[in-house]
Amino acid sequence: MQRSPQGTDTAVTAPGRDRAGSVESRGIDVVPAAERHGTARELFSLWAAPNVSYLSFVVGGTLVLMGMSLAEAMAVIVAGNAFWLLTGFIAVSGPAAGTSGSVISRAMYGVVGNKVVVALTGWLIASLYLALNWSAASTAGLGLAVRLGLPQSAALDAAVVCLIAGITILIAIFGHATIVRLYGVLTVLLTLVFLALSAMVLAHADWSYAPAEPLTGMQHLVVLASGFTIVASAPLSYANSPDLARYLPQHTSGRAITLWTAAGAFLPSVAFTAIGALAATALDMSDPQTALESIMPAWFVPAFVAAVVVNTVANNGITAYSSGLSMQSIGVRLPRTIAVLVIGVMGTVMTLFALLVFDFLAAVNTMMELVVVITGPCMAVYATDIVLRRNRYDGRQLHDESRTSPFWYRGGVNWPGVLATLAGIGAATLCASSTSWAGPVSSAMGGLNLAVPVGVLGSAVLYGALTRAFGTLPPTTVQH
């Protein structure tokens, strides 16, 4: 019988325990029908808690700092966040296969090819996002600690980072059911705090704001495209949505899964990014935390800082959870809890480095503008595969890593998926630009950033064409 990454006899029948308050024992194993539970509606709060976010305020402020008018910033915010529909659409594969997205993607890349893709997107990029978010929370937490009279030092920096990282990893270790239960509460608490902050911002906002020097010509398009890329990079980074839906009954409505997932992320992201843009009409959002704290009563500052930290914990909790599953899916034979600890240590080390080396706002912009050249094509290929297979995935077949597996393809690699993704990444890289780097195509167009449309659409079209040309779509992939 097939061995699972947890060392059990089969990846299908390993015991699972998915109860709030108990450590989830299941890793990438297929969830049997008898253990499926919940409704698509629970996905709303699960995705809302990570996206009732301080980073939304930061991004909104950045759009205005770039020179956009309020109307332009609002249009970019809505358009970029529309990609949450893609995140929601990908989630439908979780209940269909009953396993993690990092296993399902073997259908796109092959048993061997998938290991490389998941190592990049599930480990490296996930660790970078952990570090980015922990840096934001740690900066806020350190500011509060200094206000309370603690002496600023490297030891205090390390203590705050490790405390925030430790709480995050603990949530990821407890796993799915705890996340579902906890995030419903966190969504309410975070929304109350950020709504109060929004009211303060609206009291100071300049609704008649116009840029001192309105953008014109090609530079205008460059700024709009760059802002769109920054906003779209958030939903395009969440290829882990199947992991959070896999415990739902197999025949849960795909439309409900898509819409509840997308709505949970889209609504708070649009609302609070818009508030961030409004804040920049009256405040200096080049230092967003200081600017926002300047309009708060003193008693509200600790609540704001706590909300920033809690939101980061919620965001990174699901990232660390999925990263542990990704580690198992590429063949690292560690229990899920240990895998989560490993990814947590990697993220913590990167966070400590980032706090000492990088400017936070510059790091946010650069990462969001450049990481999309990888995540966009990967998401596009995944979504296209769902369409081509009509979301018919057999979790048992996906766990078969032998040479007789239907997902072995040629030498363990599904070349249509690999070639489409590499071509998409290459094309997106040529068309990408940031404050520190620009591809040759982007440079020739005055810095216009077309990484998202080129990478996403190009990869999707090419994967569909190559799949038909290579004949790599199995005739039956339905789980029985």
Tab-separated table of C-alpha atoms in Angstrom:
chain	number	residue	atom	x	y	z
A	1	MET	CA	0.000	0.000	0.000
A	2	GLN	CA	1.082	3.575	-0.566
A	3	ARG	CA	2.932	5.260	2.240
A	4	SER	CA	1.831	8.731	3.292
A	5	PRO	CA	4.147	11.538	4.407
A	6	GLN	CA	3.000	10.849	7.949
A	7	GLY	CA	4.248	7.262	7.760
A	8	THR	CA	0.801	5.640	7.817
A	9	ASP	CA	-0.227	2.739	5.598
A	10	THR	CA	-2.186	4.845	3.177
A	11	ALA	CA	-2.701	8.498	2.438
A	12	VAL	CA	-6.435	7.865	2.348
A	13	THR	CA	-7.319	6.050	5.560
A	14	ALA	CA	-5.040	7.756	8.079
A	15	PRO	CA	-7.024	8.862	11.125
A	16	GLY	CA	-8.011	12.528	11.222
A	17	ARG	CA	-9.254	14.700	14.022
A	18	ASP	CA	-10.681	18.060	13.069
A	19	ARG	CA	-12.141	19.558	16.224
A	20	ALA	CA	-11.680	23.085	17.506
A	21	GLY	CA	-9.224	23.119	20.409
A	22	SER	CA	-7.571	19.845	19.390
A	23	VAL	CA	-4.399	19.505	17.357
A	24	GLU	CA	-5.348	18.443	13.842
A	25	SER	CA	-3.659	15.113	13.154
A	26	ARG	CA	-4.439	14.995	9.449
A	27	GLY	CA	-1.881	16.260	6.992
A	28	ILE	CA	-2.310	15.982	3.234
A	29	ASP	CA	-4.294	12.745	3.596
A	30	VAL	CA	-7.560	12.553	1.684
A	31	VAL	CA	-10.471	13.469	3.957
A	32	PRO	CA	-13.003	10.583	3.885
A	33	ALA	CA	-16.659	11.385	3.243
A	34	ALA	CA	-17.571	10.470	6.825
A	35	GLU	CA	-15.287	13.218	8.160
A	36	ARG	CA	-16.490	15.976	5.834
A	37	HIS	CA	-18.413	18.727	7.610
A	38	GLY	CA	-19.359	22.400	7.536
A	39	THR	CA	-20.893	24.674	4.925
A	40	ALA	CA	-19.457	27.060	2.358
A	41	ARG	CA	-20.674	29.989	4.472
A	42	GLU	CA	-17.960	29.373	7.069
A	43	LEU	CA	-15.390	30.385	4.445
A	44	PHE	CA	-16.517	34.020	4.706
A	45	SER	CA	-15.102	34.716	8.163
A	46	LEU	CA	-12.156	32.440	7.499
A	47	TRP	CA	-11.078	34.778	4.688
A	48	ALA	CA	-12.330	38.013	6.243
A	49	ALA	CA	-10.131	37.843	9.365
A	50	PRO	CA	-6.832	37.921	7.403
A	51	ASN	CA	-8.120	40.738	5.193
A	52	VAL	CA	-9.453	43.140	7.821
A	53	SER	CA	-5.919	44.355	7.550
A	54	TYR	CA	-3.538	47.157	8.440
A	55	LEU	CA	-1.724	46.438	5.178
A	56	SER	CA	-4.894	47.474	3.348
A	57	PHE	CA	-4.553	50.957	4.859
A	58	VAL	CA	-0.888	50.980	3.806
A	59	VAL	CA	-1.660	49.986	0.213
A	60	GLY	CA	-4.520	52.493	-0.064
A	61	GLY	CA	-2.273	55.273	1.143
A	62	THR	CA	0.410	54.199	-1.317
A	63	LEU	CA	-1.956	54.607	-4.273
A	64	VAL	CA	-2.542	58.270	-3.439
A	65	LEU	CA	1.149	58.836	-2.716
A	66	MET	CA	1.853	57.541	-6.218
A	67	GLY	CA	-0.151	60.446	-7.627
A	68	MET	CA	-3.608	59.008	-8.242
A	69	SER	CA	-6.813	60.946	-7.731
A	70	LEU	CA	-9.351	59.542	-5.308
A	71	ALA	CA	-11.572	58.274	-8.118
A	72	GLU	CA	-8.648	56.536	-9.800
A	73	ALA	CA	-7.506	54.974	-6.539
A	74	MET	CA	-11.011	53.611	-5.882
A	75	ALA	CA	-11.242	52.144	-9.392
A	76	VAL	CA	-7.851	50.462	-9.031
A	77	ILE	CA	-8.821	49.088	-5.616
A	78	VAL	CA	-11.994	47.442	-6.959
A	79	ALA	CA	-10.334	46.136	-10.141
A	80	GLY	CA	-7.326	44.641	-8.355
A	81	ASN	CA	-9.408	43.018	-5.642
A	82	ALA	CA	-11.663	41.410	-8.275
A	83	PHE	CA	-8.990	38.685	-8.475
A	84	TRP	CA	-10.375	37.315	-5.204
A	85	LEU	CA	-12.896	35.592	-7.479
A	86	LEU	CA	-9.980	33.580	-8.864
A	87	THR	CA	-8.921	32.644	-5.326
A	88	GLY	CA	-12.485	31.548	-4.617
A	89	PHE	CA	-12.716	29.582	-7.855
A	90	ILE	CA	-9.565	27.619	-7.098
A	91	ALA	CA	-10.994	26.688	-3.676
A	92	VAL	CA	-13.625	24.444	-5.325
A	93	SER	CA	-10.951	21.818	-6.005
A	94	GLY	CA	-10.427	21.212	-2.271
A	95	PRO	CA	-13.770	19.516	-1.575
A	96	ALA	CA	-13.660	17.789	-4.971
A	97	ALA	CA	-10.364	16.025	-4.211
A	98	GLY	CA	-10.497	16.083	-0.403
A	99	THR	CA	-6.832	17.019	-0.153
A	100	SER	CA	-4.582	20.064	-0.217
A	101	GLY	CA	-3.951	22.288	-3.218
A	102	SER	CA	-0.260	21.359	-3.113
A	103	VAL	CA	-1.267	17.761	-3.871
A	104	ILE	CA	-3.965	18.651	-6.402
A	105	SER	CA	-1.395	20.615	-8.407
A	106	ARG	CA	0.249	17.302	-9.316
A	107	ALA	CA	-2.453	17.196	-11.978
A	108	MET	CA	-0.955	20.355	-13.511
A	109	TYR	CA	2.768	19.691	-13.111
A	110	GLY	CA	3.201	15.955	-12.625
A	111	VAL	CA	4.425	14.086	-9.563
A	112	VAL	CA	8.032	15.275	-9.949
A	113	GLY	CA	7.468	18.667	-11.558
A	114	ASN	CA	5.056	19.604	-8.803
A	115	LYS	CA	7.760	19.273	-6.155
A	116	VAL	CA	9.743	22.132	-7.692
A	117	VAL	CA	6.710	24.398	-8.119
A	118	VAL	CA	5.456	23.806	-4.583
A	119	ALA	CA	8.934	24.282	-3.109
A	120	LEU	CA	9.018	27.728	-4.699
A	121	THR	CA	5.449	28.889	-4.056
A	122	GLY	CA	4.692	26.893	-0.894
A	123	TRP	CA	8.015	27.403	0.861
A	124	LEU	CA	10.038	30.340	-0.348
A	125	ILE	CA	7.269	32.801	-1.239
A	126	ALA	CA	5.198	31.731	1.768
A	127	SER	CA	8.190	32.368	4.038
A	128	LEU	CA	8.634	35.808	2.483
A	129	TYR	CA	4.999	36.659	3.154
A	130	LEU	CA	5.322	35.433	6.734
A	131	ALA	CA	8.321	37.719	7.185
A	132	LEU	CA	6.606	40.698	5.544
A	133	ASN	CA	3.513	40.445	7.737
A	134	TRP	CA	5.436	39.712	10.907
A	135	SER	CA	7.627	42.749	10.183
A	136	ALA	CA	4.525	44.955	10.053
A	137	ALA	CA	3.138	43.554	13.291
A	138	SER	CA	6.492	43.668	15.050
A	139	THR	CA	7.045	47.302	14.086
A	140	ALA	CA	3.664	48.184	15.581
A	141	GLY	CA	4.269	46.083	18.676
A	142	LEU	CA	7.703	47.562	19.247
A	143	GLY	CA	6.275	51.072	19.020
A	144	LEU	CA	3.752	50.240	21.734
A	145	ALA	CA	6.417	48.618	23.918
A	146	VAL	CA	8.551	51.761	23.754
A	147	ARG	CA	5.507	53.911	24.615
A	148	LEU	CA	5.010	51.745	27.681
A	149	GLY	CA	8.543	52.571	28.808
A	150	LEU	CA	10.463	49.459	27.759
A	151	PRO	CA	14.009	50.242	26.612
A	152	GLN	CA	14.471	49.760	22.896
A	153	SER	CA	17.037	47.069	22.148
A	154	ALA	CA	17.822	44.168	19.855
A	155	ALA	CA	16.633	41.812	22.593
A	156	LEU	CA	13.227	43.537	22.696
A	157	ASP	CA	13.001	43.337	18.888
A	158	ALA	CA	13.701	39.611	18.966
A	159	ALA	CA	11.288	39.008	21.854
A	160	VAL	CA	8.381	40.758	20.098
A	161	VAL	CA	9.019	38.938	16.811
A	162	CYS	CA	9.272	35.560	18.506
A	163	LEU	CA	6.112	36.158	20.574
A	164	ILE	CA	4.038	37.073	17.510
A	165	ALA	CA	5.514	34.223	15.472
A	166	GLY	CA	4.945	31.755	18.303
A	167	ILE	CA	1.240	32.581	18.623
A	168	THR	CA	0.841	32.307	14.844
A	169	ILE	CA	2.529	28.927	14.637
A	170	LEU	CA	0.459	27.630	17.565
A	171	ILE	CA	-2.752	28.429	15.668
A	172	ALA	CA	-1.404	26.733	12.545
A	173	ILE	CA	-0.486	23.646	14.567
A	174	PHE	CA	-3.987	23.332	16.049
A	175	GLY	CA	-5.205	23.472	12.470
A	176	HIS	CA	-8.362	23.720	10.422
A	177	ALA	CA	-11.229	23.434	12.920
A	178	THR	CA	-9.566	25.803	15.391
A	179	ILE	CA	-8.913	28.312	12.597
A	180	VAL	CA	-12.546	28.161	11.455
A	181	ARG	CA	-13.889	28.692	14.995
A	182	LEU	CA	-11.328	31.322	16.019
A	183	TYR	CA	-11.483	33.398	12.849
A	184	GLY	CA	-15.214	33.973	13.206
A	185	VAL	CA	-14.522	35.750	16.501
A	186	LEU	CA	-11.474	37.568	15.163
A	187	THR	CA	-13.423	38.884	12.179
A	188	VAL	CA	-15.906	40.601	14.486
A	189	LEU	CA	-13.258	42.062	16.811
A	190	LEU	CA	-10.992	43.286	14.014
A	191	THR	CA	-13.890	44.796	12.095
A	192	LEU	CA	-15.005	46.789	15.155
A	193	VAL	CA	-11.514	48.224	15.711
A	194	PHE	CA	-10.903	49.088	12.067
A	195	LEU	CA	-14.384	50.554	11.636
A	196	ALA	CA	-13.647	52.853	14.567
A	197	LEU	CA	-10.358	53.828	12.936
A	198	SER	CA	-12.180	54.365	9.642
A	199	ALA	CA	-14.563	56.790	11.335
A	200	MET	CA	-11.584	58.776	12.606
A	201	VAL	CA	-10.045	58.833	9.127
A	202	LEU	CA	-13.306	59.932	7.499
A	203	ALA	CA	-13.556	62.850	9.933
A	204	HIS	CA	-10.233	64.163	8.606
A	205	ALA	CA	-10.441	63.087	4.936
A	206	ASP	CA	-10.383	65.695	2.178
A	207	TRP	CA	-13.178	64.566	-0.131
A	208	SER	CA	-12.256	67.252	-2.676
A	209	TYR	CA	-8.653	66.041	-2.850
A	210	ALA	CA	-6.830	66.299	-6.171
A	211	PRO	CA	-3.122	65.651	-6.813
A	212	ALA	CA	-1.014	68.802	-6.733
A	213	GLU	CA	0.451	67.770	-10.092
A	214	PRO	CA	-2.079	65.582	-11.946
A	215	LEU	CA	-0.497	62.766	-13.931
A	216	THR	CA	-0.732	62.908	-17.696
A	217	GLY	CA	0.213	60.852	-20.727
A	218	MET	CA	2.248	57.663	-20.407
A	219	GLN	CA	3.235	58.369	-16.816
A	220	HIS	CA	-0.441	58.323	-15.903
A	221	LEU	CA	-0.851	54.807	-17.332
A	222	VAL	CA	2.353	53.671	-15.637
A	223	VAL	CA	1.093	54.706	-12.206
A	224	LEU	CA	-2.345	53.154	-12.716
A	225	ALA	CA	-0.838	49.855	-13.895
A	226	SER	CA	1.632	49.787	-11.010
A	227	GLY	CA	-1.117	50.425	-8.475
A	228	PHE	CA	-3.294	47.739	-10.025
A	229	THR	CA	-0.420	45.263	-9.767
A	230	ILE	CA	0.144	46.065	-6.093
A	231	VAL	CA	-3.536	45.548	-5.243
A	232	ALA	CA	-3.950	42.407	-7.393
A	233	SER	CA	-0.852	40.781	-5.909
A	234	ALA	CA	-2.679	40.001	-2.647
A	235	PRO	CA	-5.435	37.753	-4.074
A	236	LEU	CA	-2.993	36.287	-6.600
A	237	SER	CA	-0.802	35.093	-3.731
A	238	TYR	CA	-3.447	32.838	-2.170
A	239	ALA	CA	-3.248	29.560	-4.074
A	240	ASN	CA	-3.890	27.826	-0.723
A	241	SER	CA	-7.664	28.338	-0.771
A	242	PRO	CA	-8.329	24.603	-1.487
A	243	ASP	CA	-6.589	23.734	1.813
A	244	LEU	CA	-9.193	25.667	3.785
A	245	ALA	CA	-12.162	24.181	1.911
A	246	ARG	CA	-11.121	20.511	1.715
A	247	TYR	CA	-13.125	19.434	4.772
A	248	LEU	CA	-16.417	20.532	3.177
A	249	PRO	CA	-18.658	17.747	1.795
A	250	GLN	CA	-17.585	16.780	-1.705
A	251	HIS	CA	-20.791	17.935	-3.372
A	252	THR	CA	-20.861	21.384	-1.748
A	253	SER	CA	-21.896	23.929	-4.371
A	254	GLY	CA	-18.883	25.220	-6.281
A	255	ARG	CA	-20.607	28.549	-6.783
A	256	ALA	CA	-21.161	28.900	-3.031
A	257	ILE	CA	-17.521	28.046	-2.294
A	258	THR	CA	-16.296	30.587	-4.840
A	259	LEU	CA	-18.578	33.405	-3.736
A	260	TRP	CA	-18.228	32.975	0.039
A	261	THR	CA	-14.426	32.777	-0.253
A	262	ALA	CA	-14.219	35.770	-2.589
A	263	ALA	CA	-16.692	37.880	-0.603
A	264	GLY	CA	-14.899	37.237	2.687
A	265	ALA	CA	-11.694	38.675	1.266
A	266	PHE	CA	-13.044	41.198	-1.261
A	267	LEU	CA	-15.356	43.213	0.989
A	268	PRO	CA	-12.919	44.093	3.803
A	269	SER	CA	-10.024	44.505	1.366
A	270	VAL	CA	-11.914	47.036	-0.741
A	271	ALA	CA	-13.366	48.863	2.268
A	272	PHE	CA	-10.144	49.326	4.229
A	273	THR	CA	-7.890	49.938	1.233
A	274	ALA	CA	-10.320	52.718	0.252
A	275	ILE	CA	-10.083	54.138	3.780
A	276	GLY	CA	-6.294	54.087	3.443
A	277	ALA	CA	-6.582	56.115	0.242
A	278	LEU	CA	-8.844	58.622	2.000
A	279	ALA	CA	-6.377	58.845	4.878
A	280	ALA	CA	-3.659	59.906	2.436
A	281	THR	CA	-5.709	62.957	1.428
A	282	ALA	CA	-5.091	64.492	4.843
A	283	LEU	CA	-2.248	62.517	6.466
A	284	ASP	CA	1.330	61.707	5.524
A	285	MET	CA	0.933	58.008	4.749
A	286	SER	CA	4.626	57.602	3.934
A	287	ASP	CA	4.781	56.655	7.636
A	288	PRO	CA	1.339	55.032	7.953
A	289	GLN	CA	1.476	53.926	11.580
A	290	THR	CA	2.581	57.332	12.864
A	291	ALA	CA	0.063	59.093	10.614
A	292	LEU	CA	-2.865	56.975	11.778
A	293	GLU	CA	-1.888	57.188	15.440
A	294	SER	CA	-1.804	61.003	15.153
A	295	ILE	CA	-5.604	61.114	14.770
A	296	MET	CA	-6.370	58.567	17.482
A	297	PRO	CA	-7.172	59.304	21.121
A	298	ALA	CA	-4.422	57.942	23.358
A	299	TRP	CA	-6.659	55.223	24.780
A	300	PHE	CA	-7.335	53.802	21.294
A	301	VAL	CA	-3.683	53.336	20.304
A	302	PRO	CA	-3.213	50.035	22.222
A	303	ALA	CA	-6.414	48.659	20.648
A	304	PHE	CA	-5.131	49.628	17.191
A	305	VAL	CA	-1.735	48.025	17.758
A	306	ALA	CA	-3.380	44.889	19.139
A	307	ALA	CA	-5.607	44.735	16.038
A	308	VAL	CA	-2.563	45.023	13.762
A	309	VAL	CA	-0.874	42.162	15.597
A	310	VAL	CA	-4.017	39.992	15.688
A	311	ASN	CA	-4.669	40.537	11.995
A	312	THR	CA	-1.111	39.510	11.211
A	313	VAL	CA	-1.502	36.387	13.306
A	314	ALA	CA	-4.714	35.560	11.404
A	315	ASN	CA	-3.090	36.188	8.027
A	316	ASN	CA	0.052	34.249	8.753
A	317	GLY	CA	-1.837	31.481	10.546
A	318	ILE	CA	-3.381	30.197	7.316
A	319	THR	CA	-0.131	30.789	5.414
A	320	ALA	CA	1.852	28.703	7.896
A	321	TYR	CA	-0.883	26.045	7.949
A	322	SER	CA	-0.755	25.613	4.177
A	323	SER	CA	3.029	25.786	4.104
A	324	GLY	CA	3.192	22.778	6.390
A	325	LEU	CA	0.971	20.851	3.985
A	326	SER	CA	3.139	21.978	1.076
A	327	MET	CA	6.222	20.626	2.791
A	328	GLN	CA	4.579	17.223	3.150
A	329	SER	CA	3.349	17.196	-0.449
A	330	ILE	CA	6.847	17.434	-1.906
A	331	GLY	CA	7.986	14.384	0.041
A	332	VAL	CA	9.410	15.754	3.299
A	333	ARG	CA	8.459	13.003	5.729
A	334	LEU	CA	7.575	15.086	8.745
A	335	PRO	CA	4.328	15.232	10.724
A	336	ARG	CA	2.281	18.309	9.845
A	337	THR	CA	3.012	19.956	13.206
A	338	ILE	CA	6.781	19.652	12.755
A	339	ALA	CA	6.519	20.889	9.171
A	340	VAL	CA	4.688	23.978	10.432
A	341	LEU	CA	7.419	24.602	13.003
A	342	VAL	CA	10.105	24.423	10.314
A	343	ILE	CA	8.372	26.972	8.078
A	344	GLY	CA	7.783	29.161	11.147
A	345	VAL	CA	11.463	29.220	12.024
A	346	MET	CA	12.335	30.149	8.425
A	347	GLY	CA	9.856	33.030	8.490
A	348	THR	CA	11.059	34.241	11.894
A	349	VAL	CA	14.686	34.392	10.755
A	350	MET	CA	13.653	36.354	7.640
A	351	THR	CA	11.610	38.723	9.815
A	352	LEU	CA	14.540	39.517	12.102
A	353	PHE	CA	16.686	40.170	9.036
A	354	ALA	CA	14.019	42.369	7.439
A	355	LEU	CA	13.609	44.533	10.545
A	356	LEU	CA	17.315	45.284	10.572
A	357	VAL	CA	17.852	45.774	6.828
A	358	PHE	CA	14.753	46.852	4.904
A	359	ASP	CA	12.477	49.872	4.850
A	360	PHE	CA	9.026	48.433	5.493
A	361	LEU	CA	6.986	50.438	2.994
A	362	ALA	CA	9.559	49.936	0.228
A	363	ALA	CA	9.632	46.195	0.983
A	364	VAL	CA	5.838	45.974	0.718
A	365	ASN	CA	5.730	47.700	-2.663
A	366	THR	CA	8.667	45.832	-4.180
A	367	MET	CA	7.479	42.411	-3.087
A	368	MET	CA	3.894	42.980	-4.192
A	369	GLU	CA	4.990	44.281	-7.582
A	370	LEU	CA	7.496	41.497	-8.307
A	371	VAL	CA	6.217	38.317	-6.634
A	372	VAL	CA	3.124	38.469	-8.843
A	373	VAL	CA	5.244	37.381	-11.823
A	374	ILE	CA	5.351	33.923	-10.208
A	375	THR	CA	2.048	33.657	-8.374
A	376	GLY	CA	-0.078	34.998	-11.236
A	377	PRO	CA	0.895	32.314	-13.801
A	378	CYS	CA	0.651	29.548	-11.166
A	379	MET	CA	-2.874	30.627	-10.229
A	380	ALA	CA	-3.853	30.874	-13.909
A	381	VAL	CA	-2.656	27.350	-14.715
A	382	TYR	CA	-4.465	25.970	-11.650
A	383	ALA	CA	-7.753	27.659	-12.582
A	384	THR	CA	-7.471	26.526	-16.204
A	385	ASP	CA	-6.924	22.927	-15.102
A	386	ILE	CA	-10.109	23.084	-13.026
A	387	VAL	CA	-12.025	24.266	-16.091
A	388	LEU	CA	-10.518	21.596	-18.376
A	389	ARG	CA	-11.244	18.782	-15.909
A	390	ARG	CA	-14.592	20.241	-14.856
A	391	ASN	CA	-13.289	20.085	-11.274
A	392	ARG	CA	-13.129	16.292	-11.332
A	393	TYR	CA	-10.208	15.187	-9.187
A	394	ASP	CA	-9.614	11.818	-7.552
A	395	GLY	CA	-7.722	12.322	-4.308
A	396	ARG	CA	-6.567	8.696	-4.253
A	397	GLN	CA	-5.048	8.935	-7.720
A	398	LEU	CA	-3.380	12.222	-6.814
A	399	HIS	CA	-1.603	10.514	-3.898
A	400	ASP	CA	-0.193	7.810	-6.158
A	401	GLU	CA	3.410	8.864	-6.771
A	402	SER	CA	4.462	5.703	-8.601
A	403	ARG	CA	5.434	5.518	-12.264
A	404	THR	CA	2.027	4.010	-13.003
A	405	SER	CA	0.245	7.071	-11.635
A	406	PRO	CA	-1.993	8.918	-14.114
A	407	PHE	CA	-0.088	12.020	-13.019
A	408	TRP	CA	3.362	10.657	-13.795
A	409	TYR	CA	3.073	11.878	-17.398
A	410	ARG	CA	6.567	11.875	-18.974
A	411	GLY	CA	9.323	11.336	-16.447
A	412	GLY	CA	7.078	12.633	-13.681
A	413	VAL	CA	6.553	15.981	-15.412
A	414	ASN	CA	3.424	17.370	-17.065
A	415	TRP	CA	5.166	19.505	-19.666
A	416	PRO	CA	2.124	21.586	-20.674
A	417	GLY	CA	1.802	22.830	-17.097
A	418	VAL	CA	5.514	23.419	-16.610
A	419	LEU	CA	6.002	25.133	-19.973
A	420	ALA	CA	2.898	27.304	-19.604
A	421	THR	CA	3.958	28.411	-16.129
A	422	LEU	CA	7.567	29.102	-17.122
A	423	ALA	CA	6.459	30.976	-20.231
A	424	GLY	CA	4.005	33.000	-18.161
A	425	ILE	CA	6.662	33.818	-15.560
A	426	GLY	CA	9.124	34.763	-18.285
A	427	ALA	CA	6.643	36.986	-20.105
A	428	ALA	CA	5.449	38.593	-16.862
A	429	THR	CA	9.051	39.255	-15.814
A	430	LEU	CA	9.781	41.000	-19.117
A	431	CYS	CA	6.696	43.178	-18.605
A	432	ALA	CA	7.113	43.850	-14.869
A	433	SER	CA	8.506	46.907	-13.153
A	434	SER	CA	9.016	48.179	-9.639
A	435	THR	CA	10.831	51.036	-7.955
A	436	SER	CA	14.054	48.997	-8.027
A	437	TRP	CA	13.805	46.961	-11.239
A	438	ALA	CA	12.123	46.938	-14.641
A	439	GLY	CA	11.930	44.301	-17.364
A	440	PRO	CA	13.072	45.208	-20.882
A	441	VAL	CA	9.535	45.308	-22.305
A	442	SER	CA	8.354	47.473	-19.429
A	443	SER	CA	11.374	49.748	-19.822
A	444	ALA	CA	10.679	50.154	-23.524
A	445	MET	CA	7.135	51.223	-22.626
A	446	GLY	CA	8.225	53.831	-20.119
A	447	GLY	CA	7.931	51.575	-17.063
A	448	LEU	CA	4.400	50.299	-17.790
A	449	ASN	CA	3.760	47.206	-15.638
A	450	LEU	CA	1.750	44.598	-17.546
A	451	ALA	CA	2.907	41.620	-15.483
A	452	VAL	CA	-0.577	40.666	-14.276
A	453	PRO	CA	-2.521	40.578	-17.568
A	454	VAL	CA	0.383	39.104	-19.534
A	455	GLY	CA	1.294	36.469	-16.947
A	456	VAL	CA	-2.245	35.411	-16.054
A	457	LEU	CA	-3.860	35.419	-19.484
A	458	GLY	CA	-0.774	34.129	-21.286
A	459	SER	CA	-0.332	31.143	-18.954
A	460	ALA	CA	-4.019	30.236	-19.064
A	461	VAL	CA	-4.246	30.291	-22.863
A	462	LEU	CA	-0.946	28.452	-23.349
A	463	TYR	CA	-1.811	25.740	-20.817
A	464	GLY	CA	-5.144	25.070	-22.501
A	465	ALA	CA	-3.494	24.855	-25.923
A	466	LEU	CA	-0.570	22.667	-24.815
A	467	THR	CA	-2.804	20.318	-22.833
A	468	ARG	CA	-4.814	19.580	-25.952
A	469	ALA	CA	-1.700	19.340	-28.130
A	470	PHE	CA	0.044	16.910	-25.760
A	471	GLY	CA	-3.176	15.014	-24.961
A	472	THR	CA	-2.358	15.027	-21.247
A	473	LEU	CA	-5.888	15.423	-19.880
A	474	PRO	CA	-6.999	11.996	-18.559
A	475	PRO	CA	-10.457	10.918	-19.748
A	476	THR	CA	-11.672	10.167	-16.205
A	477	THR	CA	-10.483	11.835	-13.000
A	478	VAL	CA	-13.612	11.577	-10.874
A	479	GLN	CA	-13.250	10.414	-7.267
A	480	HIS	CA	-15.503	7.460	-6.446
